[in-house]
Amino acid sequence: MQKRKITKINKIKFQPFNNYKVKIKGLSWYKITYNRSNGGFGSYVLKMEPGSKTLPHLHPGFEEFLVIKGQLTDSDGKIFKKGDFVSFKPGSKHSSFTKKGCQLLVFMRGKNKLI
């Protein structure tokens, strides 16, 4: 089928994460369908190296992710573990960090805004 894309998660090549037009140390990604120019819709795999953190941001639309490896700690101290599927509603704000590293399968519905 021509309109199908299969992504082998264990064989992807990560690129530096540049969604905010600034390099964030320890973050890299592989864009599956995510496209900033279409309003920030789509999916990607995010890899966070040990000790890395995201920048504080606001979700204008839903952001959801599945933890596929490791653990992620949110700004309120909540720990997300492998197998957790997390949904952030529009208007939510946060940042996250990882002590030992993690990988997330992220589903975006709008461009996040730095705060």
mmCIF file of C-alpha atoms in Angstrom:
data_model
loop_
_atom_site.group_PDB
_atom_site.id
_atom_site.type_symbol
_atom_site.label_atom_id
_atom_site.label_comp_id
_atom_site.label_asym_id
_atom_site.label_seq_id
_atom_site.Cartn_x
_atom_site.Cartn_y
_atom_site.Cartn_z
ATOM 1 C CA MET A 1 0.000 0.000 0.000
ATOM 2 C CA GLN A 2 1.481 3.354 -1.044
ATOM 3 C CA LYS A 3 -0.036 5.465 1.732
ATOM 4 C CA ARG A 4 1.334 3.394 4.590
ATOM 5 C CA LYS A 5 4.536 4.078 6.511
ATOM 6 C CA ILE A 6 6.121 1.537 8.842
ATOM 7 C CA THR A 7 8.662 2.816 11.365
ATOM 8 C CA LYS A 8 11.007 0.301 12.959
ATOM 9 C CA ILE A 9 11.461 1.973 16.354
ATOM 10 C CA ASN A 10 14.612 -0.038 17.159
ATOM 11 C CA LYS A 11 16.324 1.032 13.917
ATOM 12 C CA ILE A 12 15.671 4.774 13.742
ATOM 13 C CA LYS A 13 18.411 7.409 13.546
ATOM 14 C CA PHE A 14 17.842 10.277 15.920
ATOM 15 C CA GLN A 15 18.509 13.902 15.009
ATOM 16 C CA PRO A 16 19.083 16.804 17.442
ATOM 17 C CA PHE A 17 15.753 18.008 18.837
ATOM 18 C CA ASN A 18 15.108 21.457 17.357
ATOM 19 C CA ASN A 19 11.364 21.959 17.682
ATOM 20 C CA TYR A 20 11.850 25.322 19.446
ATOM 21 C CA LYS A 21 14.620 26.489 17.080
ATOM 22 C CA VAL A 22 17.118 26.138 19.948
ATOM 23 C CA LYS A 23 19.286 23.124 20.685
ATOM 24 C CA ILE A 24 18.394 21.398 23.962
ATOM 25 C CA LYS A 25 21.250 19.398 25.437
ATOM 26 C CA GLY A 26 20.524 15.677 25.670
ATOM 27 C CA LEU A 27 17.343 15.674 23.546
ATOM 28 C CA SER A 28 17.047 14.090 20.106
ATOM 29 C CA TRP A 29 14.134 12.929 18.004
ATOM 30 C CA TYR A 30 12.934 11.001 15.021
ATOM 31 C CA LYS A 31 9.952 12.579 13.284
ATOM 32 C CA ILE A 32 7.418 10.015 12.113
ATOM 33 C CA THR A 33 4.613 12.307 10.922
ATOM 34 C CA TYR A 34 5.230 15.459 12.982
ATOM 35 C CA ASN A 35 5.418 18.635 10.938
ATOM 36 C CA ARG A 36 5.797 22.053 12.521
ATOM 37 C CA SER A 37 4.608 23.780 9.341
ATOM 38 C CA ASN A 38 1.196 22.038 9.450
ATOM 39 C CA GLY A 39 0.447 23.565 12.854
ATOM 40 C CA GLY A 40 2.488 21.110 14.911
ATOM 41 C CA PHE A 41 0.456 17.967 14.332
ATOM 42 C CA GLY A 42 1.852 14.442 14.137
ATOM 43 C CA SER A 43 4.010 11.981 16.013
ATOM 44 C CA TYR A 44 7.678 11.481 16.831
ATOM 45 C CA VAL A 45 10.004 9.463 19.045
ATOM 46 C CA LEU A 46 11.830 11.598 21.616
ATOM 47 C CA LYS A 47 15.065 10.365 23.173
ATOM 48 C CA MET A 48 16.247 12.003 26.382
ATOM 49 C CA GLU A 49 19.760 11.264 27.619
ATOM 50 C CA PRO A 50 20.415 10.784 31.360
ATOM 51 C CA GLY A 51 20.182 14.102 33.214
ATOM 52 C CA SER A 52 18.399 15.956 30.400
ATOM 53 C CA LYS A 53 15.306 18.110 30.741
ATOM 54 C CA THR A 54 12.725 19.792 28.571
ATOM 55 C CA LEU A 55 12.131 23.532 28.517
ATOM 56 C CA PRO A 56 9.009 24.802 30.321
ATOM 57 C CA HIS A 57 6.195 24.958 27.792
ATOM 58 C CA LEU A 58 2.449 25.433 27.285
ATOM 59 C CA HIS A 59 0.280 23.003 25.321
ATOM 60 C CA PRO A 60 -2.176 24.839 23.020
ATOM 61 C CA GLY A 61 -3.613 21.444 21.988
ATOM 62 C CA PHE A 62 -3.443 17.938 23.363
ATOM 63 C CA GLU A 63 -0.022 16.367 23.833
ATOM 64 C CA GLU A 64 0.126 12.655 24.582
ATOM 65 C CA PHE A 65 3.010 10.256 24.936
ATOM 66 C CA LEU A 66 3.808 6.642 25.682
ATOM 67 C CA VAL A 67 6.932 5.920 27.717
ATOM 68 C CA ILE A 68 8.683 3.189 25.725
ATOM 69 C CA LYS A 69 11.961 3.094 27.712
ATOM 70 C CA GLY A 70 13.143 4.478 31.056
ATOM 71 C CA GLN A 71 11.457 6.979 33.361
ATOM 72 C CA LEU A 72 10.464 10.626 33.127
ATOM 73 C CA THR A 73 9.741 12.959 36.046
ATOM 74 C CA ASP A 74 7.340 15.857 35.548
ATOM 75 C CA SER A 75 7.733 19.307 37.134
ATOM 76 C CA ASP A 76 5.237 18.395 39.881
ATOM 77 C CA GLY A 77 7.298 15.317 40.851
ATOM 78 C CA LYS A 78 5.046 12.728 39.172
ATOM 79 C CA ILE A 79 7.124 9.869 37.732
ATOM 80 C CA PHE A 80 6.090 8.296 34.425
ATOM 81 C CA LYS A 81 7.388 4.768 33.798
ATOM 82 C CA LYS A 82 7.672 2.412 30.835
ATOM 83 C CA GLY A 83 4.168 1.574 29.623
ATOM 84 C CA ASP A 84 2.547 4.762 30.973
ATOM 85 C CA PHE A 85 0.418 6.670 28.452
ATOM 86 C CA VAL A 86 0.184 10.323 29.495
ATOM 87 C CA SER A 87 -2.265 12.955 28.201
ATOM 88 C CA PHE A 88 -1.845 16.701 28.704
ATOM 89 C CA LYS A 89 -4.951 18.745 27.988
ATOM 90 C CA PRO A 90 -4.876 22.029 26.044
ATOM 91 C CA GLY A 91 -3.739 24.878 28.290
ATOM 92 C CA SER A 92 -1.536 22.704 30.509
ATOM 93 C CA LYS A 93 2.006 23.844 31.358
ATOM 94 C CA HIS A 94 5.000 21.834 32.518
ATOM 95 C CA SER A 95 8.561 20.676 31.987
ATOM 96 C CA SER A 96 10.090 17.246 32.575
ATOM 97 C CA PHE A 97 13.457 15.645 33.298
ATOM 98 C CA THR A 98 14.991 12.195 33.370
ATOM 99 C CA LYS A 99 17.676 10.914 35.709
ATOM 100 C CA LYS A 100 18.629 7.774 33.786
ATOM 101 C CA GLY A 101 17.304 8.548 30.290
ATOM 102 C CA CYS A 102 14.101 7.627 28.464
ATOM 103 C CA GLN A 103 12.351 7.329 25.125
ATOM 104 C CA LEU A 104 8.834 8.542 24.434
ATOM 105 C CA LEU A 105 6.446 8.052 21.535
ATOM 106 C CA VAL A 106 4.851 11.517 21.308
ATOM 107 C CA PHE A 107 1.556 12.505 19.665
ATOM 108 C CA MET A 108 1.180 16.264 19.124
ATOM 109 C CA ARG A 109 -1.884 18.332 18.273
ATOM 110 C CA GLY A 110 -0.466 21.831 17.997
ATOM 111 C CA LYS A 111 2.849 23.632 18.513
ATOM 112 C CA ASN A 112 3.969 23.961 22.114
ATOM 113 C CA LYS A 113 4.855 27.468 23.267
ATOM 114 C CA LEU A 114 7.873 28.145 25.457
ATOM 115 C CA ILE A 115 7.111 29.881 28.757
#
